[in-house]
Coordinates of C-alpha atoms in Angstrom, one line a residue:
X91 CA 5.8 39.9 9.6
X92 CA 7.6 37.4 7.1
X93 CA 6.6 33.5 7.7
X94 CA 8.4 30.3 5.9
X95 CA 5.9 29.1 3.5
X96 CA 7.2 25.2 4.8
X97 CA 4.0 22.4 3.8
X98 CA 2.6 23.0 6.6
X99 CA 2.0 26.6 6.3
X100 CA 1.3 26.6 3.1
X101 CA -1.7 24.2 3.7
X102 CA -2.8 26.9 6.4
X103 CA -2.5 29.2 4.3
X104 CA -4.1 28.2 1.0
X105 CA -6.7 26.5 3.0
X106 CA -7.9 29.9 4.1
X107 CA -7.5 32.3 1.2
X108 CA -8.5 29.4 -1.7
X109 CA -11.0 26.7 -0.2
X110 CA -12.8 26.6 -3.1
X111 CA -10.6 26.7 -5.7
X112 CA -9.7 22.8 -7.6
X113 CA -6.4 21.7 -6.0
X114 CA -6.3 18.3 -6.7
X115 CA -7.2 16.4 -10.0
X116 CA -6.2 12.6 -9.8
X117 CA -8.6 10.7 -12.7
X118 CA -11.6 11.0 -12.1
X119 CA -11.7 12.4 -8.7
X120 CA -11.3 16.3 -8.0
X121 CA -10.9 17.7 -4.6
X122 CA -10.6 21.8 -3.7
X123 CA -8.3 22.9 -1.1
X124 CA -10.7 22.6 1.3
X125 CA -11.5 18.8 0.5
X126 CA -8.1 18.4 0.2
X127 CA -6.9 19.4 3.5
X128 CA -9.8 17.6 4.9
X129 CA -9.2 14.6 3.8
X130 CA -5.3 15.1 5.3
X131 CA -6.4 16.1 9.1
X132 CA -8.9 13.2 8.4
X133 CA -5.7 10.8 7.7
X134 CA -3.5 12.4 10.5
X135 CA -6.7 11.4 12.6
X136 CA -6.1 8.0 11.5
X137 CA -2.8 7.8 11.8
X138 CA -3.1 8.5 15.4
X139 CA -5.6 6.2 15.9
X140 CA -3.4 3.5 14.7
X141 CA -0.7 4.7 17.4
X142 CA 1.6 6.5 14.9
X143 CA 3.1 9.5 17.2
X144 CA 5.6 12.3 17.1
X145 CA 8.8 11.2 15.7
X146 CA 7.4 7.6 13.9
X147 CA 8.5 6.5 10.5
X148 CA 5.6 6.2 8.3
X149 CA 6.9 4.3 4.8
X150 CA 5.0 5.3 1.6
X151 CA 4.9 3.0 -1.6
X152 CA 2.9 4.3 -4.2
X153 CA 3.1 6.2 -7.7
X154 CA 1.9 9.8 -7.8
X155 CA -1.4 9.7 -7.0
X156 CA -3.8 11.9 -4.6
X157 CA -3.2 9.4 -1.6
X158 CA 0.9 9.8 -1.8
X159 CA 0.2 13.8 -2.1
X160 CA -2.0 13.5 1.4
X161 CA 0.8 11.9 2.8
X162 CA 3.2 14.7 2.5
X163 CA 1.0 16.8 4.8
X164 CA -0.7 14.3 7.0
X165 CA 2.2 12.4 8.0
X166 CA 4.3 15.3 9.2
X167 CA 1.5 17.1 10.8
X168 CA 1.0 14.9 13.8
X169 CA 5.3 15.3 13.6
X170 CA 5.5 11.9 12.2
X171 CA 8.4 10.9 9.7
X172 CA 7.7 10.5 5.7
X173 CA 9.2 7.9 4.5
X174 CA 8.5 7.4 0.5
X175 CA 9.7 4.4 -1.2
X176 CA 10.5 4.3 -5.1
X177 CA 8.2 1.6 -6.0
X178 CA 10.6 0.3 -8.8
X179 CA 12.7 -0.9 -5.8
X180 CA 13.6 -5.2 -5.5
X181 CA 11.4 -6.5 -2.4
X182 CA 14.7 -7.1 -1.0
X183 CA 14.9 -3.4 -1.3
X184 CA 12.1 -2.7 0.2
X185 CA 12.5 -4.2 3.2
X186 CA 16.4 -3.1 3.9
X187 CA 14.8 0.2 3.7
X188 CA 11.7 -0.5 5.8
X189 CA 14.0 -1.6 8.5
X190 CA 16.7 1.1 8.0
X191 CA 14.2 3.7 8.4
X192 CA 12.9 1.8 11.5
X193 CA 9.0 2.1 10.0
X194 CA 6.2 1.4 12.2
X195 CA 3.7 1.2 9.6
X196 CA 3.8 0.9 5.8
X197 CA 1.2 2.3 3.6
X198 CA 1.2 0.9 -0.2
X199 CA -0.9 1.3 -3.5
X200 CA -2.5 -1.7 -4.4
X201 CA -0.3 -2.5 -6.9
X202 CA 2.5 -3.1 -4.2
X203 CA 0.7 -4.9 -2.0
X204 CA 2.1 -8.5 -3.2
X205 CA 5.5 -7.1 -3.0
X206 CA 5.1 -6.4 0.9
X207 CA 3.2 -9.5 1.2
X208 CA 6.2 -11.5 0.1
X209 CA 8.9 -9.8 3.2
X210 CA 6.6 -9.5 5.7
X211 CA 8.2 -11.5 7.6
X212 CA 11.6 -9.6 7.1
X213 CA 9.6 -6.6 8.7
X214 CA 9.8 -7.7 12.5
X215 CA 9.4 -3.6 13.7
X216 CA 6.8 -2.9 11.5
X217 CA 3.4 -2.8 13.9
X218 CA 0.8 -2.2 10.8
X219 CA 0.0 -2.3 7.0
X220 CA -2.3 0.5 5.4
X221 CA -3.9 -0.3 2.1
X222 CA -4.0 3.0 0.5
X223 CA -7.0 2.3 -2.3
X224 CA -8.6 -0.7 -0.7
X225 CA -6.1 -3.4 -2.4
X226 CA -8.2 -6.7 -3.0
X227 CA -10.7 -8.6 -2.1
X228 CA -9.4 -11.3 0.4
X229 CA -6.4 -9.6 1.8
X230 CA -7.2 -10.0 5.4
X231 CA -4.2 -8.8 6.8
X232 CA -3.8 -5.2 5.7
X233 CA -5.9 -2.5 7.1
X234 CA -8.0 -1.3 4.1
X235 CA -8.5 2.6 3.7
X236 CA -10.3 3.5 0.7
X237 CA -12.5 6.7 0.1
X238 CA -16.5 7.4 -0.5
X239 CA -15.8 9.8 -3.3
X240 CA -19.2 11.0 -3.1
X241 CA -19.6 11.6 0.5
X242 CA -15.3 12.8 1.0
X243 CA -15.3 9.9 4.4
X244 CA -12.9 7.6 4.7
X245 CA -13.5 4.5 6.0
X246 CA -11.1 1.6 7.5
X247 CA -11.3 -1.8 8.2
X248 CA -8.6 -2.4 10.6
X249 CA -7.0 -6.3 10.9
X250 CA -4.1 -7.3 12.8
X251 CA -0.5 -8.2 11.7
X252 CA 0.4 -11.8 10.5

């Protein structure tokens, strides 16, 4: 029996026959296959939770980095919508192509966070802001994820829209 290898499958797939073997090396943090796919189902989790459903727009700004990778397969394995952003984009950029894509949530590196700080308001549609890596101290209005590399949770602070 032949299968596609989409994402999805090949997530299933390597998960099974490789958990062990290093899939991810990001700096200082290394994550198997198992850890990897882990710490996606553990984001799709999260997604939900935040109301994200089948068919939502979930924009990414962020370089390459592990969290922009997880996005790939958490996002479109609750049949959500990826939506990455080059970060070199203008803000006005940004949000044309927030709104365009009709994004219910936007998830940025902390390095972008100023930039959707300063069109928020040009984001009426947009119902929540994820910090990927924790963004900074005093930044009240995003909903910090960050991750215990020790222990593999991830833990959120969640705070409401401006």
């Amino acid at each position: 029996m032949e299968l596609p290898l989409t994402p999805l499958e090949f997530a299933r797939r390597t998960r099974k026959l490789y958990p062990e073997r290093e899939a991810v090396v990001d700096g200082d943090l290394r994550l198997t296959y198992e850890e990897f796919f882990t710490r996606c189902d553990r984001w799709s989790s999260s997604l939900q939770t935040l109301g994200i459903q089948q068919g939502d727009r979930v924009a990414y700004i962020a370089p390459n980095t592990h969290a922009l990778l997880e996005s790939f397969y958490a996002v479109p394995q609750i049949g959500a919508v990826l939506v990455p952003l080059n970060y070199r984009l203008t803000h006005a950029d940004f949000a044309y192509l927030i709104n365009h894509s009709g994004a219910r949530i936007i998830c940025a590196h902390s390095a972008y966070l100023d930039a959707i700080d300063s069109i928020r308001s040009e984001l009426p549609n947009v119902d929540g802001f994820v910090a990927l890596d924790g963004g900074e101290q005093g930044k009240d209005v995003w909903l910090d994820v960050f991750v215990d590399c020790d222990s593999r949770r991830r833990h959120s602070h969640l705070s409401k829209k401006s």
